[in-house]
Amino acid sequence: MNSKFRPQQTRDDTRINTEIRSPRIRVIDDNGEPVGIMTVSDALARAEAASLDLVEIAPTADPPVCRIMDYGKFKYEKSKKAKEAKKKQHVMHLKEIKLHPGTDDHDFNFKLEHARKFLIKGDRVKATIVFRGREITHIDLGQEVLNRMTAGLIDLCTIELAAKMEGRNMISIFVPDKLKIKEVLKKMESEKKKLIEGDFVEDVVDTDDSE
């Protein structure tokens, strides 16, 4: 808990106790209150009297800022926050949507909706037009389907890879655009609000008419 138990350099390069090099430092006590500028030896004596550590929290300040605290607890809380932040980070995956030159409207719209959900979630989308048998002789039909997919997604993304043949398949890759997605979600929320307000007005009118 204090310098007697922690004489070695800490792994994350944070200087504590006797590792602090500056002869004079600005000290904050264990309650978060500023103490003022003092020598490292005086600050160490104060920390040891409280069975705590002297931790350098702003090494580039002039003079460096150090705080009296339980370094073990500080390191644990710091690690805990880092893990929580990592959990909240979204890992971008590549989701594939497969279509054919002859994909009907119902199937196309179903897959388009899934692709939009993937983008809103933060994943990249790979649209693949699969040419089966003699369909390969009608690449233009596959291009039309891919163009429709692009038109249905462009308000949520940017195009990472434009239409390109890959073996017997034609592919495009779309990357979510946070600003575009934010605008679309904002618009959806606004339309939903208007719809709810419209239903409310109709209910009021119906009630008045019944009277």
mmCIF file with all atom_site columns, N, CA and C in Angstrom, residues 122-183:
data_model
loop_
_atom_site.group_PDB
_atom_site.id
_atom_site.type_symbol
_atom_site.label_atom_id
_atom_site.label_alt_id
_atom_site.label_comp_id
_atom_site.label_asym_id
_atom_site.label_entity_id
_atom_site.label_seq_id
_atom_site.pdbx_PDB_ins_code
_atom_site.Cartn_x
_atom_site.Cartn_y
_atom_site.Cartn_z
_atom_site.occupancy
_atom_site.B_iso_or_equiv
_atom_site.pdbx_formal_charge
_atom_site.auth_seq_id
_atom_site.auth_comp_id
_atom_site.auth_asym_id
_atom_site.auth_atom_id
_atom_site.pdbx_PDB_model_num
ATOM 1   N N  . GLY A 1 122 ? -23.655 -1.355  -37.232 1.00 0.00 ? 122 GLY A N  1
ATOM 2   C CA . GLY A 1 122 ? -22.234 -1.021  -37.299 1.00 0.00 ? 122 GLY A CA 1
ATOM 3   C C  . GLY A 1 122 ? -21.379 -2.034  -38.033 1.00 0.00 ? 122 GLY A C  1
ATOM 4   N N  . ASP A 1 123 ? -22.019 -2.955  -38.757 1.00 0.00 ? 123 ASP A N  1
ATOM 5   C CA . ASP A 1 123 ? -21.269 -3.971  -39.496 1.00 0.00 ? 123 ASP A CA 1
ATOM 6   C C  . ASP A 1 123 ? -21.137 -3.591  -40.974 1.00 0.00 ? 123 ASP A C  1
ATOM 7   N N  . ARG A 1 124 ? -20.072 -4.063  -41.593 1.00 0.00 ? 124 ARG A N  1
ATOM 8   C CA . ARG A 1 124 ? -19.904 -3.905  -43.037 1.00 0.00 ? 124 ARG A CA 1
ATOM 9   C C  . ARG A 1 124 ? -20.791 -4.935  -43.726 1.00 0.00 ? 124 ARG A C  1
ATOM 10  N N  . VAL A 1 125 ? -21.195 -4.620  -44.941 1.00 0.00 ? 125 VAL A N  1
ATOM 11  C CA . VAL A 1 125 ? -22.060 -5.536  -45.693 1.00 0.00 ? 125 VAL A CA 1
ATOM 12  C C  . VAL A 1 125 ? -21.436 -5.853  -47.046 1.00 0.00 ? 125 VAL A C  1
ATOM 13  N N  . LYS A 1 126 ? -21.397 -7.145  -47.343 1.00 0.00 ? 126 LYS A N  1
ATOM 14  C CA . LYS A 1 126 ? -20.910 -7.606  -48.646 1.00 0.00 ? 126 LYS A CA 1
ATOM 15  C C  . LYS A 1 126 ? -22.115 -8.139  -49.416 1.00 0.00 ? 126 LYS A C  1
ATOM 16  N N  . ALA A 1 127 ? -22.458 -7.466  -50.504 1.00 0.00 ? 127 ALA A N  1
ATOM 17  C CA . ALA A 1 127 ? -23.565 -7.919  -51.348 1.00 0.00 ? 127 ALA A CA 1
ATOM 18  C C  . ALA A 1 127 ? -22.976 -8.764  -52.470 1.00 0.00 ? 127 ALA A C  1
ATOM 19  N N  . THR A 1 128 ? -23.430 -10.004 -52.565 1.00 0.00 ? 128 THR A N  1
ATOM 20  C CA . THR A 1 128 ? -22.888 -10.934 -53.560 1.00 0.00 ? 128 THR A CA 1
ATOM 21  C C  . THR A 1 128 ? -23.985 -11.389 -54.518 1.00 0.00 ? 128 THR A C  1
ATOM 22  N N  . ILE A 1 129 ? -23.761 -11.159 -55.807 1.00 0.00 ? 129 ILE A N  1
ATOM 23  C CA . ILE A 1 129 ? -24.668 -11.664 -56.834 1.00 0.00 ? 129 ILE A CA 1
ATOM 24  C C  . ILE A 1 129 ? -24.087 -12.987 -57.317 1.00 0.00 ? 129 ILE A C  1
ATOM 25  N N  . VAL A 1 130 ? -24.809 -14.067 -57.070 1.00 0.00 ? 130 VAL A N  1
ATOM 26  C CA . VAL A 1 130 ? -24.331 -15.402 -57.443 1.00 0.00 ? 130 VAL A CA 1
ATOM 27  C C  . VAL A 1 130 ? -24.928 -15.792 -58.797 1.00 0.00 ? 130 VAL A C  1
ATOM 28  N N  . PHE A 1 131 ? -24.058 -16.041 -59.771 1.00 0.00 ? 131 PHE A N  1
ATOM 29  C CA . PHE A 1 131 ? -24.500 -16.454 -61.104 1.00 0.00 ? 131 PHE A CA 1
ATOM 30  C C  . PHE A 1 131 ? -24.456 -17.980 -61.190 1.00 0.00 ? 131 PHE A C  1
ATOM 31  N N  . ARG A 1 132 ? -25.626 -18.582 -61.433 1.00 0.00 ? 132 ARG A N  1
ATOM 32  C CA . ARG A 1 132 ? -25.701 -20.037 -61.530 1.00 0.00 ? 132 ARG A CA 1
ATOM 33  C C  . ARG A 1 132 ? -25.885 -20.453 -62.987 1.00 0.00 ? 132 ARG A C  1
ATOM 34  N N  . GLY A 1 133 ? -25.099 -21.451 -63.395 1.00 0.00 ? 133 GLY A N  1
ATOM 35  C CA . GLY A 1 133 ? -25.229 -21.977 -64.752 1.00 0.00 ? 133 GLY A CA 1
ATOM 36  C C  . GLY A 1 133 ? -25.092 -20.903 -65.819 1.00 0.00 ? 133 GLY A C  1
ATOM 37  N N  . ARG A 1 134 ? -26.111 -20.840 -66.696 1.00 0.00 ? 134 ARG A N  1
ATOM 38  C CA . ARG A 1 134 ? -26.071 -19.911 -67.828 1.00 0.00 ? 134 ARG A CA 1
ATOM 39  C C  . ARG A 1 134 ? -26.350 -18.461 -67.423 1.00 0.00 ? 134 ARG A C  1
ATOM 40  N N  . GLU A 1 135 ? -26.654 -18.232 -66.138 1.00 0.00 ? 135 GLU A N  1
ATOM 41  C CA . GLU A 1 135 ? -26.887 -16.853 -65.683 1.00 0.00 ? 135 GLU A CA 1
ATOM 42  C C  . GLU A 1 135 ? -25.645 -15.990 -65.886 1.00 0.00 ? 135 GLU A C  1
ATOM 43  N N  . ILE A 1 136 ? -24.481 -16.637 -65.959 1.00 0.00 ? 136 ILE A N  1
ATOM 44  C CA . ILE A 1 136 ? -23.229 -15.899 -66.120 1.00 0.00 ? 136 ILE A CA 1
ATOM 45  C C  . ILE A 1 136 ? -23.196 -15.138 -67.445 1.00 0.00 ? 136 ILE A C  1
ATOM 46  N N  . THR A 1 137 ? -24.077 -15.545 -68.377 1.00 0.00 ? 137 THR A N  1
ATOM 47  C CA . THR A 1 137 ? -24.133 -14.840 -69.669 1.00 0.00 ? 137 THR A CA 1
ATOM 48  C C  . THR A 1 137 ? -24.982 -13.575 -69.580 1.00 0.00 ? 137 THR A C  1
ATOM 49  N N  . HIS A 1 138 ? -25.590 -13.358 -68.411 1.00 0.00 ? 138 HIS A N  1
ATOM 50  C CA . HIS A 1 138 ? -26.434 -12.164 -68.218 1.00 0.00 ? 138 HIS A CA 1
ATOM 51  C C  . HIS A 1 138 ? -25.913 -11.340 -67.040 1.00 0.00 ? 138 HIS A C  1
ATOM 52  N N  . ILE A 1 139 ? -24.649 -10.960 -67.145 1.00 0.00 ? 139 ILE A N  1
ATOM 53  C CA . ILE A 1 139 ? -24.025 -10.170 -66.084 1.00 0.00 ? 139 ILE A CA 1
ATOM 54  C C  . ILE A 1 139 ? -24.760 -8.844  -65.876 1.00 0.00 ? 139 ILE A C  1
ATOM 55  N N  . ASP A 1 140 ? -25.332 -8.307  -66.960 1.00 0.00 ? 140 ASP A N  1
ATOM 56  C CA . ASP A 1 140 ? -26.043 -7.033  -66.860 1.00 0.00 ? 140 ASP A CA 1
ATOM 57  C C  . ASP A 1 140 ? -27.233 -7.118  -65.907 1.00 0.00 ? 140 ASP A C  1
ATOM 58  N N  . LEU A 1 141 ? -27.897 -8.296  -65.851 1.00 0.00 ? 141 LEU A N  1
ATOM 59  C CA . LEU A 1 141 ? -29.032 -8.471  -64.945 1.00 0.00 ? 141 LEU A CA 1
ATOM 60  C C  . LEU A 1 141 ? -28.557 -8.479  -63.486 1.00 0.00 ? 141 LEU A C  1
ATOM 61  N N  . GLY A 1 142 ? -27.398 -9.106  -63.269 1.00 0.00 ? 142 GLY A N  1
ATOM 62  C CA . GLY A 1 142 ? -26.821 -9.112  -61.928 1.00 0.00 ? 142 GLY A CA 1
ATOM 63  C C  . GLY A 1 142 ? -26.415 -7.709  -61.510 1.00 0.00 ? 142 GLY A C  1
ATOM 64  N N  . GLN A 1 143 ? -25.893 -6.952  -62.471 1.00 0.00 ? 143 GLN A N  1
ATOM 65  C CA . GLN A 1 143 ? -25.489 -5.570  -62.203 1.00 0.00 ? 143 GLN A CA 1
ATOM 66  C C  . GLN A 1 143 ? -26.697 -4.725  -61.795 1.00 0.00 ? 143 GLN A C  1
ATOM 67  N N  . GLU A 1 144 ? -27.846 -4.978  -62.443 1.00 0.00 ? 144 GLU A N  1
ATOM 68  C CA . GLU A 1 144 ? -29.062 -4.233  -62.106 1.00 0.00 ? 144 GLU A CA 1
ATOM 69  C C  . GLU A 1 144 ? -29.492 -4.504  -60.667 1.00 0.00 ? 144 GLU A C  1
ATOM 70  N N  . VAL A 1 145 ? -29.416 -5.772  -60.257 1.00 0.00 ? 145 VAL A N  1
ATOM 71  C CA . VAL A 1 145 ? -29.797 -6.134  -58.885 1.00 0.00 ? 145 VAL A CA 1
ATOM 72  C C  . VAL A 1 145 ? -28.853 -5.467  -57.887 1.00 0.00 ? 145 VAL A C  1
ATOM 73  N N  . LEU A 1 146 ? -27.566 -5.471  -58.215 1.00 0.00 ? 146 LEU A N  1
ATOM 74  C CA . LEU A 1 146 ? -26.574 -4.867  -57.327 1.00 0.00 ? 146 LEU A CA 1
ATOM 75  C C  . LEU A 1 146 ? -26.759 -3.348  -57.258 1.00 0.00 ? 146 LEU A C  1
ATOM 76  N N  . ASN A 1 147 ? -27.139 -2.747  -58.381 1.00 0.00 ? 147 ASN A N  1
ATOM 77  C CA . ASN A 1 147 ? -27.410 -1.306  -58.399 1.00 0.00 ? 147 ASN A CA 1
ATOM 78  C C  . ASN A 1 147 ? -28.605 -0.968  -57.502 1.00 0.00 ? 147 ASN A C  1
ATOM 79  N N  . ARG A 1 148 ? -29.625 -1.831  -57.526 1.00 0.00 ? 148 ARG A N  1
ATOM 80  C CA . ARG A 1 148 ? -30.804 -1.624  -56.666 1.00 0.00 ? 148 ARG A CA 1
ATOM 81  C C  . ARG A 1 148 ? -30.411 -1.719  -55.196 1.00 0.00 ? 148 ARG A C  1
ATOM 82  N N  . MET A 1 149 ? -29.561 -2.690  -54.885 1.00 0.00 ? 149 MET A N  1
ATOM 83  C CA . MET A 1 149 ? -29.110 -2.863  -53.508 1.00 0.00 ? 149 MET A CA 1
ATOM 84  C C  . MET A 1 149 ? -28.317 -1.634  -53.059 1.00 0.00 ? 149 MET A C  1
ATOM 85  N N  . THR A 1 150 ? -27.451 -1.144  -53.936 1.00 0.00 ? 150 THR A N  1
ATOM 86  C CA . THR A 1 150 ? -26.651 0.045   -53.625 1.00 0.00 ? 150 THR A CA 1
ATOM 87  C C  . THR A 1 150 ? -27.553 1.248   -53.363 1.00 0.00 ? 150 THR A C  1
ATOM 88  N N  . ALA A 1 151 ? -28.568 1.418   -54.206 1.00 0.00 ? 151 ALA A N  1
ATOM 89  C CA . ALA A 1 151 ? -29.497 2.540   -54.050 1.00 0.00 ? 151 ALA A CA 1
ATOM 90  C C  . ALA A 1 151 ? -30.266 2.442   -52.733 1.00 0.00 ? 151 ALA A C  1
ATOM 91  N N  . GLY A 1 152 ? -30.529 1.209   -52.300 1.00 0.00 ? 152 GLY A N  1
ATOM 92  C CA . GLY A 1 152 ? -31.282 1.006   -51.062 1.00 0.00 ? 152 GLY A CA 1
ATOM 93  C C  . GLY A 1 152 ? -30.451 1.146   -49.797 1.00 0.00 ? 152 GLY A C  1
ATOM 94  N N  . LEU A 1 153 ? -29.124 1.187   -49.956 1.00 0.00 ? 153 LEU A N  1
ATOM 95  C CA . LEU A 1 153 ? -28.236 1.258   -48.786 1.00 0.00 ? 153 LEU A CA 1
ATOM 96  C C  . LEU A 1 153 ? -27.454 2.565   -48.676 1.00 0.00 ? 153 LEU A C  1
ATOM 97  N N  . ILE A 1 154 ? -27.363 3.301   -49.769 1.00 0.00 ? 154 ILE A N  1
ATOM 98  C CA . ILE A 1 154 ? -26.428 4.425   -49.838 1.00 0.00 ? 154 ILE A CA 1
ATOM 99  C C  . ILE A 1 154 ? -26.703 5.518   -48.806 1.00 0.00 ? 154 ILE A C  1
ATOM 100 N N  . ASP A 1 155 ? -27.945 5.592   -48.287 1.00 0.00 ? 155 ASP A N  1
ATOM 101 C CA . ASP A 1 155 ? -28.243 6.615   -47.271 1.00 0.00 ? 155 ASP A CA 1
ATOM 102 C C  . ASP A 1 155 ? -27.685 6.244   -45.903 1.00 0.00 ? 155 ASP A C  1
ATOM 103 N N  . LEU A 1 156 ? -27.111 5.021   -45.796 1.00 0.00 ? 156 LEU A N  1
ATOM 104 C CA . LEU A 1 156 ? -26.551 4.560   -44.524 1.00 0.00 ? 156 LEU A CA 1
ATOM 105 C C  . LEU A 1 156 ? -25.052 4.293   -44.581 1.00 0.00 ? 156 LEU A C  1
ATOM 106 N N  . CYS A 1 157 ? -24.470 4.383   -45.760 1.00 0.00 ? 157 CYS A N  1
ATOM 107 C CA . CYS A 1 157 ? -23.095 3.890   -45.889 1.00 0.00 ? 157 CYS A CA 1
ATOM 108 C C  . CYS A 1 157 ? -22.276 4.617   -46.942 1.00 0.00 ? 157 CYS A C  1
ATOM 109 N N  . THR A 1 158 ? -21.033 4.184   -47.031 1.00 0.00 ? 158 THR A N  1
ATOM 110 C CA . THR A 1 158 ? -20.164 4.571   -48.141 1.00 0.00 ? 158 THR A CA 1
ATOM 111 C C  . THR A 1 158 ? -19.767 3.269   -48.835 1.00 0.00 ? 158 THR A C  1
ATOM 112 N N  . ILE A 1 159 ? -19.386 3.373   -50.096 1.00 0.00 ? 159 ILE A N  1
ATOM 113 C CA . ILE A 1 159 ? -19.027 2.174   -50.862 1.00 0.00 ? 159 ILE A CA 1
ATOM 114 C C  . ILE A 1 159 ? -17.534 1.915   -50.727 1.00 0.00 ? 159 ILE A C  1
ATOM 115 N N  . GLU A 1 160 ? -17.205 0.800   -50.104 1.00 0.00 ? 160 GLU A N  1
ATOM 116 C CA . GLU A 1 160 ? -15.792 0.428   -49.954 1.00 0.00 ? 160 GLU A CA 1
ATOM 117 C C  . GLU A 1 160 ? -15.278 -0.229  -51.227 1.00 0.00 ? 160 GLU A C  1
ATOM 118 N N  . LEU A 1 161 ? -16.130 -1.051  -51.835 1.00 0.00 ? 161 LEU A N  1
ATOM 119 C CA . LEU A 1 161 ? -15.754 -1.739  -53.069 1.00 0.00 ? 161 LEU A CA 1
ATOM 120 C C  . LEU A 1 161 ? -16.936 -1.703  -54.026 1.00 0.00 ? 161 LEU A C  1
ATOM 121 N N  . ALA A 1 162 ? -16.747 -1.045  -55.167 1.00 0.00 ? 162 ALA A N  1
ATOM 122 C CA . ALA A 1 162 ? -17.810 -0.983  -56.170 1.00 0.00 ? 162 ALA A CA 1
ATOM 123 C C  . ALA A 1 162 ? -17.933 -2.338  -56.854 1.00 0.00 ? 162 ALA A C  1
ATOM 124 N N  . ALA A 1 163 ? -18.993 -2.508  -57.634 1.00 0.00 ? 163 ALA A N  1
ATOM 125 C CA . ALA A 1 163 ? -19.265 -3.784  -58.299 1.00 0.00 ? 163 ALA A CA 1
ATOM 126 C C  . ALA A 1 163 ? -18.023 -4.358  -58.975 1.00 0.00 ? 163 ALA A C  1
ATOM 127 N N  . LYS A 1 164 ? -17.699 -5.595  -58.612 1.00 0.00 ? 164 LYS A N  1
ATOM 128 C CA . LYS A 1 164 ? -16.495 -6.246  -59.125 1.00 0.00 ? 164 LYS A CA 1
ATOM 129 C C  . LYS A 1 164 ? -16.744 -7.744  -59.254 1.00 0.00 ? 164 LYS A C  1
ATOM 130 N N  . MET A 1 165 ? -16.279 -8.326  -60.346 1.00 0.00 ? 165 MET A N  1
ATOM 131 C CA . MET A 1 165 ? -16.419 -9.766  -60.530 1.00 0.00 ? 165 MET A CA 1
ATOM 132 C C  . MET A 1 165 ? -15.368 -10.488 -59.695 1.00 0.00 ? 165 MET A C  1
ATOM 133 N N  . GLU A 1 166 ? -15.814 -11.538 -59.028 1.00 0.00 ? 166 GLU A N  1
ATOM 134 C CA . GLU A 1 166 ? -14.939 -12.374 -58.209 1.00 0.00 ? 166 GLU A CA 1
ATOM 135 C C  . GLU A 1 166 ? -15.295 -13.821 -58.543 1.00 0.00 ? 166 GLU A C  1
ATOM 136 N N  . GLY A 1 167 ? -14.570 -14.395 -59.509 1.00 0.00 ? 167 GLY A N  1
ATOM 137 C CA . GLY A 1 167 ? -14.944 -15.718 -60.004 1.00 0.00 ? 167 GLY A CA 1
ATOM 138 C C  . GLY A 1 167 ? -16.255 -15.623 -60.763 1.00 0.00 ? 167 GLY A C  1
ATOM 139 N N  . ARG A 1 168 ? -17.254 -16.421 -60.362 1.00 0.00 ? 168 ARG A N  1
ATOM 140 C CA . ARG A 1 168 ? -18.576 -16.379 -60.996 1.00 0.00 ? 168 ARG A CA 1
ATOM 141 C C  . ARG A 1 168 ? -19.535 -15.463 -60.234 1.00 0.00 ? 168 ARG A C  1
ATOM 142 N N  . ASN A 1 169 ? -19.023 -14.735 -59.273 1.00 0.00 ? 169 ASN A N  1
ATOM 143 C CA . ASN A 1 169 ? -19.860 -13.838 -58.479 1.00 0.00 ? 169 ASN A CA 1
ATOM 144 C C  . ASN A 1 169 ? -19.510 -12.376 -58.739 1.00 0.00 ? 169 ASN A C  1
ATOM 145 N N  . MET A 1 170 ? -20.481 -11.509 -58.510 1.00 0.00 ? 170 MET A N  1
ATOM 146 C CA . MET A 1 170 ? -20.250 -10.069 -58.568 1.00 0.00 ? 170 MET A CA 1
ATOM 147 C C  . MET A 1 170 ? -20.477 -9.529  -57.156 1.00 0.00 ? 170 MET A C  1
ATOM 148 N N  . ILE A 1 171 ? -19.533 -8.756  -56.653 1.00 0.00 ? 171 ILE A N  1
ATOM 149 C CA . ILE A 1 171 ? -19.644 -8.292  -55.267 1.00 0.00 ? 171 ILE A CA 1
ATOM 150 C C  . ILE A 1 171 ? -19.491 -6.776  -55.136 1.00 0.00 ? 171 ILE A C  1
ATOM 151 N N  . SER A 1 172 ? -20.050 -6.273  -54.047 1.00 0.00 ? 172 SER A N  1
ATOM 152 C CA . SER A 1 172 ? -19.837 -4.889  -53.613 1.00 0.00 ? 172 SER A CA 1
ATOM 153 C C  . SER A 1 172 ? -19.757 -4.923  -52.097 1.00 0.00 ? 172 SER A C  1
ATOM 154 N N  . ILE A 1 173 ? -18.967 -4.031  -51.524 1.00 0.00 ? 173 ILE A N  1
ATOM 155 C CA . ILE A 1 173 ? -18.848 -3.972  -50.064 1.00 0.00 ? 173 ILE A CA 1
ATOM 156 C C  . ILE A 1 173 ? -19.212 -2.570  -49.592 1.00 0.00 ? 173 ILE A C  1
ATOM 157 N N  . PHE A 1 174 ? -20.053 -2.524  -48.568 1.00 0.00 ? 174 PHE A N  1
ATOM 158 C CA . PHE A 1 174 ? -20.548 -1.259  -48.029 1.00 0.00 ? 174 PHE A CA 1
ATOM 159 C C  . PHE A 1 174 ? -20.106 -1.099  -46.569 1.00 0.00 ? 174 PHE A C  1
ATOM 160 N N  . VAL A 1 175 ? -19.694 0.118   -46.229 1.00 0.00 ? 175 VAL A N  1
ATOM 161 C CA . VAL A 1 175 ? -19.221 0.411   -44.873 1.00 0.00 ? 175 VAL A CA 1
ATOM 162 C C  . VAL A 1 175 ? -20.169 1.404   -44.210 1.00 0.00 ? 175 VAL A C  1
ATOM 163 N N  . PRO A 1 176 ? -20.594 1.129   -42.963 1.00 0.00 ? 176 PRO A N  1
ATOM 164 C CA . PRO A 1 176 ? -21.524 2.049   -42.292 1.00 0.00 ? 176 PRO A CA 1
ATOM 165 C C  . PRO A 1 176 ? -20.929 3.445   -42.126 1.00 0.00 ? 176 PRO A C  1
ATOM 166 N N  . ASP A 1 177 ? -21.764 4.449   -42.360 1.00 0.00 ? 177 ASP A N  1
ATOM 167 C CA . ASP A 1 177 ? -21.374 5.847   -42.187 1.00 0.00 ? 177 ASP A CA 1
ATOM 168 C C  . ASP A 1 177 ? -22.147 6.385   -40.976 1.00 0.00 ? 177 ASP A C  1
ATOM 169 N N  . LYS A 1 178 ? -21.449 6.663   -39.890 1.00 0.00 ? 178 LYS A N  1
ATOM 170 C CA . LYS A 1 178 ? -22.100 7.052   -38.636 1.00 0.00 ? 178 LYS A CA 1
ATOM 171 C C  . LYS A 1 178 ? -22.969 8.293   -38.774 1.00 0.00 ? 178 LYS A C  1
ATOM 172 N N  . LEU A 1 179 ? -22.492 9.284   -39.520 1.00 0.00 ? 179 LEU A N  1
ATOM 173 C CA . LEU A 1 179 ? -23.262 10.521  -39.680 1.00 0.00 ? 179 LEU A CA 1
ATOM 174 C C  . LEU A 1 179 ? -24.554 10.275  -40.456 1.00 0.00 ? 179 LEU A C  1
ATOM 175 N N  . LYS A 1 180 ? -24.453 9.481   -41.526 1.00 0.00 ? 180 LYS A N  1
ATOM 176 C CA . LYS A 1 180 ? -25.639 9.160   -42.319 1.00 0.00 ? 180 LYS A CA 1
ATOM 177 C C  . LYS A 1 180 ? -26.641 8.364   -41.486 1.00 0.00 ? 180 LYS A C  1
ATOM 178 N N  . ILE A 1 181 ? -26.131 7.390   -40.740 1.00 0.00 ? 181 ILE A N  1
ATOM 179 C CA . ILE A 1 181 ? -26.998 6.548   -39.908 1.00 0.00 ? 181 ILE A CA 1
ATOM 180 C C  . ILE A 1 181 ? -27.702 7.396   -38.852 1.00 0.00 ? 181 ILE A C  1
ATOM 181 N N  . LYS A 1 182 ? -26.967 8.328   -38.274 1.00 0.00 ? 182 LYS A N  1
ATOM 182 C CA . LYS A 1 182 ? -27.546 9.211   -37.258 1.00 0.00 ? 182 LYS A CA 1
ATOM 183 C C  . LYS A 1 182 ? -28.700 10.015  -37.836 1.00 0.00 ? 182 LYS A C  1
ATOM 184 N N  . GLU A 1 183 ? -28.517 10.520  -39.058 1.00 0.00 ? 183 GLU A N  1
ATOM 185 C CA . GLU A 1 183 ? -29.564 11.312  -39.711 1.00 0.00 ? 183 GLU A CA 1
ATOM 186 C C  . GLU A 1 183 ? -30.787 10.456  -40.024 1.00 0.00 ? 183 GLU A C  1
#
